[in-house]
Amino acid sequence: MEKTCPTMAPSQIVQATQTETLQTNGNGILKGVSGAADHDVLENYEGQYRFAPIEESQVSRAMIKRYFETMYDRVVSDVVIVGAGSSGLTCAYQLASMRPDLKITIIEANVAPGGGAWLGGQLMTPMVVRKPADRFLQEIGVPYEDEGSYVVVKHAALFTSTLLSRVLAMPNVVMMNATAVEDLIIHEDSQGQQRVAGVVTNWTLVSLAHDTQSCMDPNLLMCHCTVSATGHDGPMGAFSAKRLVSAGLLKELGNMRALDMKRSEPAIVNNTREVVPGLIMTGMELSEYYGINRMGPTFGGMIASGIKAAHEALRVLDSVKAVGGKVVA
Ligand code: AHZ
């Protein structure tokens, strides 16, 4: 027996590709309605499912064209956010909401964006957020249980997946994951000050294999403002804080101090700022830069720091004159 999918009502039109629509013919058969691409498809789960035709070459070209056009375009971005954990993603959401005209490019080293925000603490699922950062949960539409001075999201992944989908749906935001920032671009500005002018990138698998192969030079991305959100020290963490030390722009790392939730969260938020010209730091990376306590599994500080970083980015952008990705005054 042929059973058509209940979502395929005869009158329903479904999106087939970006340029063509398909319409059911009454028997659940979807007929192409855009000329040359005319073909039968069938959503049938009784052994008759039929896909629209495709060539392997079309799949490759569909990806390559978009990926490299995006890369070409984002060689000059307004803002680059390094790291797509809770602080970096919050910053991206806030900034893109306030300024839909900005080209915001997120570079994330991992294949899976989200950093440490897929679970709460000790690999448990609930996520704790102290007030008033719960307002951001309301803003992006994440439900929670109100416990008075704090709220609990039933699964950290609900927060992260919602935030990620909201960020990626924004037309002015691009994310390149599986891509690591290997270095910072530092120029001297018109006043003779050292200024972070962009980032040096490579596919993470290449970055991890520099010891085994020679000549795997990186790629470059210019921007008017970089937001570093690479988390505390770890295999890839605190990237910019460490690089600022080796570049001579920071005397030494402050090193993350022991856990103290009450001190840590406000200290992270209140120290979120442009730490050197052109580079804003947010989230737990600040604990390594300034020597701030960690807070453990409570995420209000990351959210509020990300929001503050977005406002800082606007302040930086408003204070510089840039031409073709280069700050000239
Ligand atoms: O993969 C990293 C992660 O997704 C990414 N990242 C790090 N170095 C990078 C590089 N290039 C590109 N060189 C890089 N990406 O940055 C992201 C950092 O996310 P995170 O969740 O680790 O940091 P966060 O500061 O946004 O959130 C911290 C969450 C913590 S840690 C903590 C504690 O230990 O006490 N408490 C909280 C709430």
mmCIF file of C-alpha atoms and ligand atoms in Angstrom:
data_model
loop_
_atom_site.group_PDB
_atom_site.id
_atom_site.type_symbol
_atom_site.label_atom_id
_atom_site.label_comp_id
_atom_site.label_asym_id
_atom_site.label_seq_id
_atom_site.Cartn_x
_atom_site.Cartn_y
_atom_site.Cartn_z
ATOM 1 C CA MET A 1 0.000 0.000 0.000
ATOM 2 C CA GLU A 2 1.282 3.369 -0.905
ATOM 3 C CA LYS A 3 1.109 5.827 1.885
ATOM 4 C CA THR A 4 1.874 9.422 1.238
ATOM 5 C CA CYS A 5 3.503 11.456 3.916
ATOM 6 C CA PRO A 6 0.895 13.374 5.973
ATOM 7 C CA THR A 7 2.905 16.550 5.494
ATOM 8 C CA MET A 8 2.366 16.251 1.722
ATOM 9 C CA ALA A 9 -1.169 17.544 1.351
ATOM 10 C CA PRO A 10 -2.132 17.861 -2.340
ATOM 11 C CA SER A 11 -2.097 21.607 -2.248
ATOM 12 C CA GLN A 12 1.215 21.835 -0.481
ATOM 13 C CA ILE A 13 4.219 23.440 -2.101
ATOM 14 C CA VAL A 14 7.629 22.411 -0.843
ATOM 15 C CA GLN A 15 10.955 24.072 -1.443
ATOM 16 C CA ALA A 16 13.152 21.858 -3.629
ATOM 17 C CA THR A 17 16.171 24.017 -4.261
ATOM 18 C CA GLN A 18 16.838 27.692 -3.899
ATOM 19 C CA THR A 19 15.420 28.359 -7.352
ATOM 20 C CA GLU A 20 12.626 25.855 -7.952
ATOM 21 C CA THR A 21 9.488 24.748 -6.181
ATOM 22 C CA LEU A 22 7.739 21.392 -6.381
ATOM 23 C CA GLN A 23 4.030 20.812 -6.155
ATOM 24 C CA THR A 24 2.060 17.657 -5.378
ATOM 25 C CA ASN A 25 -0.171 16.236 -8.139
ATOM 26 C CA GLY A 26 -2.807 14.837 -5.768
ATOM 27 C CA ASN A 27 -1.321 11.328 -5.363
ATOM 28 C CA GLY A 28 1.552 12.460 -3.255
ATOM 29 C CA ILE A 29 3.698 12.615 -6.397
ATOM 30 C CA LEU A 30 5.645 15.818 -6.475
ATOM 31 C CA LYS A 31 6.121 17.236 -9.958
ATOM 32 C CA GLY A 32 8.813 19.705 -10.745
ATOM 33 C CA VAL A 33 7.250 22.937 -11.911
ATOM 34 C CA SER A 34 10.303 24.822 -13.066
ATOM 35 C CA GLY A 35 10.889 23.814 -16.668
ATOM 36 C CA ALA A 36 14.141 21.988 -17.332
ATOM 37 C CA ALA A 37 14.339 20.504 -13.852
ATOM 38 C CA ASP A 38 10.986 18.706 -14.348
ATOM 39 C CA HIS A 39 11.039 15.329 -12.566
ATOM 40 C CA ASP A 40 8.994 13.027 -10.360
ATOM 41 C CA VAL A 41 9.768 12.668 -6.701
ATOM 42 C CA LEU A 42 7.784 10.774 -4.120
ATOM 43 C CA GLU A 43 7.800 10.950 -0.348
ATOM 44 C CA ASN A 44 6.696 7.415 0.377
ATOM 45 C CA TYR A 45 7.811 5.342 3.347
ATOM 46 C CA GLU A 46 6.430 2.017 2.054
ATOM 47 C CA GLY A 47 9.374 1.268 -0.208
ATOM 48 C CA GLN A 48 8.660 3.744 -3.039
ATOM 49 C CA TYR A 49 10.560 6.838 -1.875
ATOM 50 C CA ARG A 50 12.003 8.654 -4.915
ATOM 51 C CA PHE A 51 14.469 11.520 -4.766
ATOM 52 C CA ALA A 52 14.928 14.230 -7.340
ATOM 53 C CA PRO A 53 17.960 13.369 -9.489
ATOM 54 C CA ILE A 54 21.410 14.690 -8.674
ATOM 55 C CA GLU A 55 24.936 14.314 -10.020
ATOM 56 C CA GLU A 56 27.893 13.891 -7.680
ATOM 57 C CA SER A 57 29.541 16.852 -9.416
ATOM 58 C CA GLN A 58 26.561 19.061 -8.512
ATOM 59 C CA VAL A 59 26.993 18.234 -4.832
ATOM 60 C CA SER A 60 30.661 19.175 -4.885
ATOM 61 C CA ARG A 61 30.033 22.376 -6.808
ATOM 62 C CA ALA A 62 27.120 23.360 -4.558
ATOM 63 C CA MET A 63 29.459 23.284 -1.555
ATOM 64 C CA ILE A 64 32.686 24.556 -3.094
ATOM 65 C CA LYS A 65 31.089 27.580 -4.768
ATOM 66 C CA ARG A 66 29.369 28.773 -1.621
ATOM 67 C CA TYR A 67 32.248 28.026 0.727
ATOM 68 C CA PHE A 68 34.916 29.745 -1.323
ATOM 69 C CA GLU A 69 32.704 32.683 -2.302
ATOM 70 C CA THR A 70 32.077 33.199 1.400
ATOM 71 C CA MET A 71 35.765 32.877 2.198
ATOM 72 C CA TYR A 72 36.638 35.349 -0.581
ATOM 73 C CA ASP A 73 34.084 37.816 0.701
ATOM 74 C CA ARG A 74 35.103 37.514 4.358
ATOM 75 C CA VAL A 75 38.809 38.123 3.741
ATOM 76 C CA VAL A 76 37.736 41.583 4.804
ATOM 77 C CA SER A 77 35.267 41.381 7.681
ATOM 78 C CA ASP A 78 34.065 44.038 10.070
ATOM 79 C CA VAL A 79 34.375 41.792 13.116
ATOM 80 C CA VAL A 80 36.033 38.412 13.540
ATOM 81 C CA ILE A 81 34.998 36.388 16.596
ATOM 82 C CA VAL A 82 37.503 33.697 17.529
ATOM 83 C CA GLY A 83 35.786 30.786 19.294
ATOM 84 C CA ALA A 84 32.135 29.718 19.212
ATOM 85 C CA GLY A 85 31.609 28.821 22.858
ATOM 86 C CA SER A 86 28.920 30.425 25.015
ATOM 87 C CA SER A 87 30.650 33.826 25.195
ATOM 88 C CA GLY A 88 31.598 34.012 21.494
ATOM 89 C CA LEU A 89 28.158 32.929 20.295
ATOM 90 C CA THR A 90 26.397 35.351 22.637
ATOM 91 C CA CYS A 91 28.607 38.155 21.339
ATOM 92 C CA ALA A 92 27.802 37.180 17.743
ATOM 93 C CA TYR A 93 24.054 37.146 18.410
ATOM 94 C CA GLN A 94 24.070 40.484 20.222
ATOM 95 C CA LEU A 95 26.281 42.210 17.693
ATOM 96 C CA ALA A 96 24.449 40.872 14.643
ATOM 97 C CA SER A 97 21.081 41.833 16.169
ATOM 98 C CA MET A 98 22.217 45.385 16.890
ATOM 99 C CA ARG A 99 24.028 45.866 13.572
ATOM 100 C CA PRO A 100 22.684 43.710 10.717
ATOM 101 C CA ASP A 101 24.910 45.678 8.327
ATOM 102 C CA LEU A 102 28.167 44.332 9.788
ATOM 103 C CA LYS A 103 30.060 41.405 8.312
ATOM 104 C CA ILE A 104 30.613 39.179 11.333
ATOM 105 C CA THR A 105 32.825 36.132 10.831
ATOM 106 C CA ILE A 106 33.172 33.438 13.482
ATOM 107 C CA ILE A 107 36.224 31.174 13.373
ATOM 108 C CA GLU A 108 35.858 27.995 15.416
ATOM 109 C CA ALA A 109 38.659 25.444 15.718
ATOM 110 C CA ASN A 110 36.438 22.509 16.518
ATOM 111 C CA VAL A 111 34.220 20.662 14.064
ATOM 112 C CA ALA A 112 31.399 21.054 16.599
ATOM 113 C CA PRO A 113 30.804 24.662 17.671
ATOM 114 C CA GLY A 114 29.533 25.333 21.196
ATOM 115 C CA GLY A 115 32.707 25.002 23.277
ATOM 116 C CA GLY A 116 31.964 23.834 26.813
ATOM 117 C CA ALA A 117 28.266 24.683 26.723
ATOM 118 C CA TRP A 118 26.811 21.345 25.629
ATOM 119 C CA LEU A 119 26.592 20.164 29.224
ATOM 120 C CA GLY A 120 26.302 21.767 32.654
ATOM 121 C CA GLY A 121 28.846 20.531 35.196
ATOM 122 C CA GLN A 122 30.453 17.119 35.727
ATOM 123 C CA LEU A 123 28.979 16.015 32.378
ATOM 124 C CA MET A 124 25.440 16.553 33.708
ATOM 125 C CA THR A 125 22.799 18.035 31.454
ATOM 126 C CA PRO A 126 21.134 20.980 33.309
ATOM 127 C CA MET A 127 22.623 24.449 32.922
ATOM 128 C CA VAL A 128 22.557 27.075 35.667
ATOM 129 C CA VAL A 129 22.336 30.780 34.789
ATOM 130 C CA ARG A 130 22.403 33.508 37.444
ATOM 131 C CA LYS A 131 20.067 36.470 37.116
ATOM 132 C CA PRO A 132 19.908 38.926 35.429
ATOM 133 C CA ALA A 133 21.479 36.931 32.556
ATOM 134 C CA ASP A 134 18.191 34.978 32.295
ATOM 135 C CA ARG A 135 16.938 37.930 30.219
ATOM 136 C CA PHE A 136 19.086 36.722 27.362
ATOM 137 C CA LEU A 137 17.442 33.283 27.587
ATOM 138 C CA GLN A 138 14.070 35.012 27.210
ATOM 139 C CA GLU A 139 15.415 37.003 24.277
ATOM 140 C CA ILE A 140 16.483 33.910 22.320
ATOM 141 C CA GLY A 141 13.518 31.820 23.485
ATOM 142 C CA VAL A 142 15.088 29.243 25.790
ATOM 143 C CA PRO A 143 12.706 28.039 28.531
ATOM 144 C CA TYR A 144 13.919 27.531 32.095
ATOM 145 C CA GLU A 145 12.851 26.845 35.666
ATOM 146 C CA ASP A 146 13.009 29.902 37.885
ATOM 147 C CA GLU A 147 14.727 29.171 41.193
ATOM 148 C CA GLY A 148 14.675 32.737 42.541
ATOM 149 C CA SER A 149 18.164 34.190 42.152
ATOM 150 C CA TYR A 150 19.086 31.808 39.358
ATOM 151 C CA VAL A 151 17.394 29.788 36.612
ATOM 152 C CA VAL A 152 17.973 26.272 35.298
ATOM 153 C CA VAL A 153 17.716 25.259 31.634
ATOM 154 C CA LYS A 154 16.763 21.576 31.454
ATOM 155 C CA HIS A 155 19.634 20.767 29.083
ATOM 156 C CA ALA A 156 22.660 22.900 28.269
ATOM 157 C CA ALA A 157 22.333 21.694 24.673
ATOM 158 C CA LEU A 158 18.937 23.413 24.463
ATOM 159 C CA PHE A 159 20.673 26.726 25.167
ATOM 160 C CA THR A 160 23.589 26.087 22.831
ATOM 161 C CA SER A 161 21.605 24.668 19.920
ATOM 162 C CA THR A 162 19.042 27.501 20.125
ATOM 163 C CA LEU A 163 21.726 30.171 20.289
ATOM 164 C CA LEU A 164 23.690 28.549 17.478
ATOM 165 C CA SER A 165 20.661 28.306 15.208
ATOM 166 C CA ARG A 166 19.657 31.904 15.922
ATOM 167 C CA VAL A 167 23.199 33.091 15.155
ATOM 168 C CA LEU A 168 23.618 31.056 11.977
ATOM 169 C CA ALA A 169 20.236 32.165 10.643
ATOM 170 C CA MET A 170 21.403 35.786 10.684
ATOM 171 C CA PRO A 171 22.319 36.810 7.140
ATOM 172 C CA ASN A 172 25.322 38.867 8.194
ATOM 173 C CA VAL A 173 26.962 36.093 10.247
ATOM 174 C CA VAL A 174 29.277 33.496 8.767
ATOM 175 C CA MET A 175 30.904 30.694 10.724
ATOM 176 C CA MET A 176 33.914 28.742 9.581
ATOM 177 C CA ASN A 177 34.326 25.806 11.884
ATOM 178 C CA ALA A 178 37.085 23.193 11.785
ATOM 179 C CA THR A 179 39.237 26.304 11.224
ATOM 180 C CA ALA A 180 41.794 27.465 13.767
ATOM 181 C CA VAL A 181 43.206 30.897 14.376
ATOM 182 C CA GLU A 182 46.943 30.187 14.327
ATOM 183 C CA ASP A 183 48.158 33.730 14.831
ATOM 184 C CA LEU A 184 47.117 37.361 15.058
ATOM 185 C CA ILE A 185 47.907 40.025 12.450
ATOM 186 C CA ILE A 186 49.425 43.005 14.256
ATOM 187 C CA HIS A 187 50.104 46.287 12.471
ATOM 188 C CA GLU A 188 51.408 49.626 13.637
ATOM 189 C CA ASP A 189 48.624 52.193 13.410
ATOM 190 C CA SER A 190 48.899 55.857 12.418
ATOM 191 C CA GLN A 191 49.839 56.807 16.004
ATOM 192 C CA GLY A 192 52.602 54.192 16.135
ATOM 193 C CA GLN A 193 50.524 51.876 18.347
ATOM 194 C CA GLN A 194 50.451 48.118 17.835
ATOM 195 C CA ARG A 195 46.972 47.173 16.670
ATOM 196 C CA VAL A 196 45.395 43.774 16.027
ATOM 197 C CA ALA A 197 44.317 44.009 12.390
ATOM 198 C CA GLY A 198 43.076 40.488 11.695
ATOM 199 C CA VAL A 199 43.746 36.802 12.181
ATOM 200 C CA VAL A 200 45.827 34.077 10.578
ATOM 201 C CA THR A 201 43.839 30.902 9.941
ATOM 202 C CA ASN A 202 44.279 27.350 8.854
ATOM 203 C CA TRP A 203 42.057 24.306 8.781
ATOM 204 C CA THR A 204 42.437 22.828 12.262
ATOM 205 C CA LEU A 205 43.607 19.474 10.955
ATOM 206 C CA VAL A 206 46.413 21.300 9.166
ATOM 207 C CA SER A 207 47.241 23.296 12.300
ATOM 208 C CA LEU A 208 47.497 20.047 14.243
ATOM 209 C CA ALA A 209 49.853 18.548 11.659
ATOM 210 C CA HIS A 210 52.465 21.299 11.340
ATOM 211 C CA ASP A 211 55.051 18.987 12.952
ATOM 212 C CA THR A 212 54.616 16.336 10.302
ATOM 213 C CA GLN A 213 54.549 18.324 7.047
ATOM 214 C CA SER A 214 56.384 21.365 5.793
ATOM 215 C CA CYS A 215 54.999 24.357 3.917
ATOM 216 C CA MET A 216 51.395 24.380 5.036
ATOM 217 C CA ASP A 217 51.122 28.126 5.089
ATOM 218 C CA PRO A 218 48.007 29.735 6.529
ATOM 219 C CA ASN A 219 45.336 32.062 5.233
ATOM 220 C CA LEU A 220 44.679 35.655 6.335
ATOM 221 C CA LEU A 221 41.548 37.475 7.358
ATOM 222 C CA MET A 222 41.501 41.231 7.913
ATOM 223 C CA CYS A 223 39.022 42.977 10.175
ATOM 224 C CA HIS A 224 38.468 46.234 12.001
ATOM 225 C CA CYS A 225 37.845 44.524 15.315
ATOM 226 C CA THR A 226 38.681 41.043 16.622
ATOM 227 C CA VAL A 227 36.829 39.450 19.552
ATOM 228 C CA SER A 228 38.767 36.674 21.227
ATOM 229 C CA ALA A 229 36.556 34.113 22.998
ATOM 230 C CA THR A 230 38.845 31.085 23.130
ATOM 231 C CA GLY A 231 38.157 29.994 26.713
ATOM 232 C CA HIS A 232 40.608 29.208 29.500
ATOM 233 C CA ASP A 233 43.884 27.399 28.962
ATOM 234 C CA GLY A 234 43.612 23.992 27.323
ATOM 235 C CA PRO A 235 44.726 22.317 24.074
ATOM 236 C CA MET A 236 43.620 25.401 22.085
ATOM 237 C CA GLY A 237 42.335 27.708 24.819
ATOM 238 C CA ALA A 238 43.419 31.232 25.820
ATOM 239 C CA PHE A 239 44.915 31.540 22.362
ATOM 240 C CA SER A 240 45.082 35.325 22.039
ATOM 241 C CA ALA A 241 46.098 35.920 25.660
ATOM 242 C CA LYS A 242 49.103 33.639 25.136
ATOM 243 C CA ARG A 243 49.954 35.174 21.771
ATOM 244 C CA LEU A 244 49.860 38.683 23.224
ATOM 245 C CA VAL A 245 52.509 37.571 25.733
ATOM 246 C CA SER A 246 54.789 36.096 23.047
ATOM 247 C CA ALA A 247 54.204 39.174 20.858
ATOM 248 C CA GLY A 248 55.339 41.434 23.689
ATOM 249 C CA LEU A 249 51.949 43.159 24.091
ATOM 250 C CA LEU A 250 51.261 41.589 27.508
ATOM 251 C CA LYS A 251 53.987 41.123 30.103
ATOM 252 C CA GLU A 252 52.727 37.811 31.430
ATOM 253 C CA LEU A 253 49.573 35.769 31.770
ATOM 254 C CA GLY A 254 47.515 36.436 34.877
ATOM 255 C CA ASN A 255 46.641 32.704 35.035
ATOM 256 C CA MET A 256 43.175 31.536 35.989
ATOM 257 C CA ARG A 257 42.609 31.484 39.753
ATOM 258 C CA ALA A 258 40.730 28.863 41.785
ATOM 259 C CA LEU A 259 36.969 28.524 41.693
ATOM 260 C CA ASP A 260 34.939 31.273 43.341
ATOM 261 C CA MET A 261 31.577 31.822 41.658
ATOM 262 C CA LYS A 262 30.713 35.009 43.493
ATOM 263 C CA ARG A 263 33.956 36.749 42.589
ATOM 264 C CA SER A 264 34.424 35.226 39.182
ATOM 265 C CA GLU A 265 31.250 36.022 37.257
ATOM 266 C CA PRO A 266 31.129 39.786 37.878
ATOM 267 C CA ALA A 267 34.913 40.031 37.400
ATOM 268 C CA ILE A 268 34.700 38.376 33.966
ATOM 269 C CA VAL A 269 31.846 40.635 32.852
ATOM 270 C CA ASN A 270 33.307 43.852 34.229
ATOM 271 C CA ASN A 271 36.739 43.149 32.713
ATOM 272 C CA THR A 272 35.358 42.409 29.258
ATOM 273 C CA ARG A 273 37.037 45.071 27.131
ATOM 274 C CA GLU A 274 39.423 45.969 24.347
ATOM 275 C CA VAL A 275 42.608 44.614 25.924
ATOM 276 C CA VAL A 276 44.910 45.882 23.177
ATOM 277 C CA PRO A 277 43.878 48.145 20.284
ATOM 278 C CA GLY A 278 41.651 46.186 17.922
ATOM 279 C CA LEU A 279 41.265 43.130 20.192
ATOM 280 C CA ILE A 280 38.385 42.615 22.608
ATOM 281 C CA MET A 281 38.510 39.675 24.987
ATOM 282 C CA THR A 282 35.440 37.906 26.364
ATOM 283 C CA GLY A 283 34.524 34.816 28.388
ATOM 284 C CA MET A 284 36.934 32.610 30.289
ATOM 285 C CA GLU A 285 39.951 33.677 28.266
ATOM 286 C CA LEU A 286 39.872 36.771 30.475
ATOM 287 C CA SER A 287 40.588 34.608 33.525
ATOM 288 C CA GLU A 288 43.982 33.771 31.984
ATOM 289 C CA TYR A 289 44.638 37.345 30.874
ATOM 290 C CA TYR A 290 43.858 39.038 34.188
ATOM 291 C CA GLY A 291 44.166 36.190 36.722
ATOM 292 C CA ILE A 292 40.452 35.957 37.521
ATOM 293 C CA ASN A 293 38.850 33.063 39.421
ATOM 294 C CA ARG A 294 36.923 30.433 37.533
ATOM 295 C CA MET A 295 33.209 30.045 38.211
ATOM 296 C CA GLY A 296 32.674 26.422 37.281
ATOM 297 C CA PRO A 297 29.308 25.352 35.851
ATOM 298 C CA THR A 298 27.312 28.588 35.874
ATOM 299 C CA PHE A 299 26.883 30.448 32.604
ATOM 300 C CA GLY A 300 25.446 33.907 33.374
ATOM 301 C CA GLY A 301 28.961 35.369 33.316
ATOM 302 C CA MET A 302 29.607 34.023 29.797
ATOM 303 C CA ILE A 303 26.322 35.418 28.502
ATOM 304 C CA ALA A 304 26.794 38.859 30.055
ATOM 305 C CA SER A 305 30.437 38.997 28.961
ATOM 306 C CA GLY A 306 29.416 38.154 25.374
ATOM 307 C CA ILE A 307 26.801 40.917 25.420
ATOM 308 C CA LYS A 308 29.312 43.398 26.777
ATOM 309 C CA ALA A 309 31.866 42.355 24.141
ATOM 310 C CA ALA A 310 29.306 43.157 21.429
ATOM 311 C CA HIS A 311 28.817 46.667 22.811
ATOM 312 C CA GLU A 312 32.598 47.088 23.065
ATOM 313 C CA ALA A 313 32.931 46.015 19.431
ATOM 314 C CA LEU A 314 30.499 48.740 18.379
ATOM 315 C CA ARG A 315 32.472 51.284 20.372
ATOM 316 C CA VAL A 316 35.708 50.171 18.674
ATOM 317 C CA LEU A 317 34.135 50.226 15.203
ATOM 318 C CA ASP A 318 32.718 53.702 15.807
ATOM 319 C CA SER A 319 36.100 54.986 16.946
ATOM 320 C CA VAL A 320 38.130 53.976 13.874
ATOM 321 C CA LYS A 321 38.225 54.906 10.231
ATOM 322 C CA ALA A 322 38.843 51.893 8.032
ATOM 323 C CA VAL A 323 39.475 51.503 4.322
ATOM 324 C CA GLY A 324 39.456 48.059 2.683
ATOM 325 C CA GLY A 325 39.776 46.243 5.973
ATOM 326 C CA LYS A 326 42.638 48.428 7.201
ATOM 327 C CA VAL A 327 42.273 50.905 10.014
ATOM 328 C CA VAL A 328 43.703 54.179 8.746
ATOM 329 C CA ALA A 329 42.850 56.523 11.625
HETATM 330 O O1 AHZ B 1 37.243 25.243 20.223
HETATM 331 C C1 AHZ B 1 37.249 26.335 21.141
HETATM 332 C C2 AHZ B 1 35.897 26.555 21.805
HETATM 333 O O2 AHZ B 1 34.826 26.172 20.980
HETATM 334 C C3 AHZ B 1 37.456 27.672 20.436
HETATM 335 N N1 AHZ B 1 38.875 27.996 20.183
HETATM 336 C C4 AHZ B 1 39.900 27.963 21.075
HETATM 337 N N2 AHZ B 1 41.049 28.334 20.492
HETATM 338 C C5 AHZ B 1 40.744 28.626 19.199
HETATM 339 C C6 AHZ B 1 41.516 29.060 18.082
HETATM 340 N N3 AHZ B 1 40.892 29.236 16.903
HETATM 341 C C7 AHZ B 1 39.556 29.033 16.784
HETATM 342 N N4 AHZ B 1 42.828 29.289 18.182
HETATM 343 C C8 AHZ B 1 39.374 28.411 19.003
HETATM 344 N N5 AHZ B 1 38.777 28.602 17.823
HETATM 345 O O3 AHZ B 1 36.971 28.627 21.361
HETATM 346 C C9 AHZ B 1 35.833 28.077 22.025
HETATM 347 C C10 AHZ B 1 35.919 28.465 23.495
HETATM 348 O O4 AHZ B 1 34.709 28.078 24.090
HETATM 349 P P1 AHZ B 1 34.640 27.763 25.666
HETATM 350 O O5 AHZ B 1 33.281 27.244 25.954
HETATM 351 O O6 AHZ B 1 35.811 26.941 26.067
HETATM 352 O O7 AHZ B 1 34.880 29.225 26.301
HETATM 353 P P2 AHZ B 1 33.888 30.330 26.880
HETATM 354 O O8 AHZ B 1 34.762 31.317 27.547
HETATM 355 O O9 AHZ B 1 32.936 30.818 25.846
HETATM 356 O O10 AHZ B 1 33.037 29.516 27.960
HETATM 357 C C11 AHZ B 1 33.670 29.011 29.084
HETATM 358 C C12 AHZ B 1 32.713 28.165 29.866
HETATM 359 C C13 AHZ B 1 33.165 27.915 31.272
HETATM 360 S S1 AHZ B 1 34.667 27.237 31.640
HETATM 361 C C14 AHZ B 1 34.336 27.329 33.298
HETATM 362 C C15 AHZ B 1 35.304 26.872 34.316
HETATM 363 O O11 AHZ B 1 36.261 26.159 33.936
HETATM 364 O O12 AHZ B 1 35.150 27.221 35.489
HETATM 365 N N6 AHZ B 1 33.134 27.833 33.542
HETATM 366 C C16 AHZ B 1 32.472 28.174 32.420
HETATM 367 C C17 AHZ B 1 31.101 28.762 32.448
#
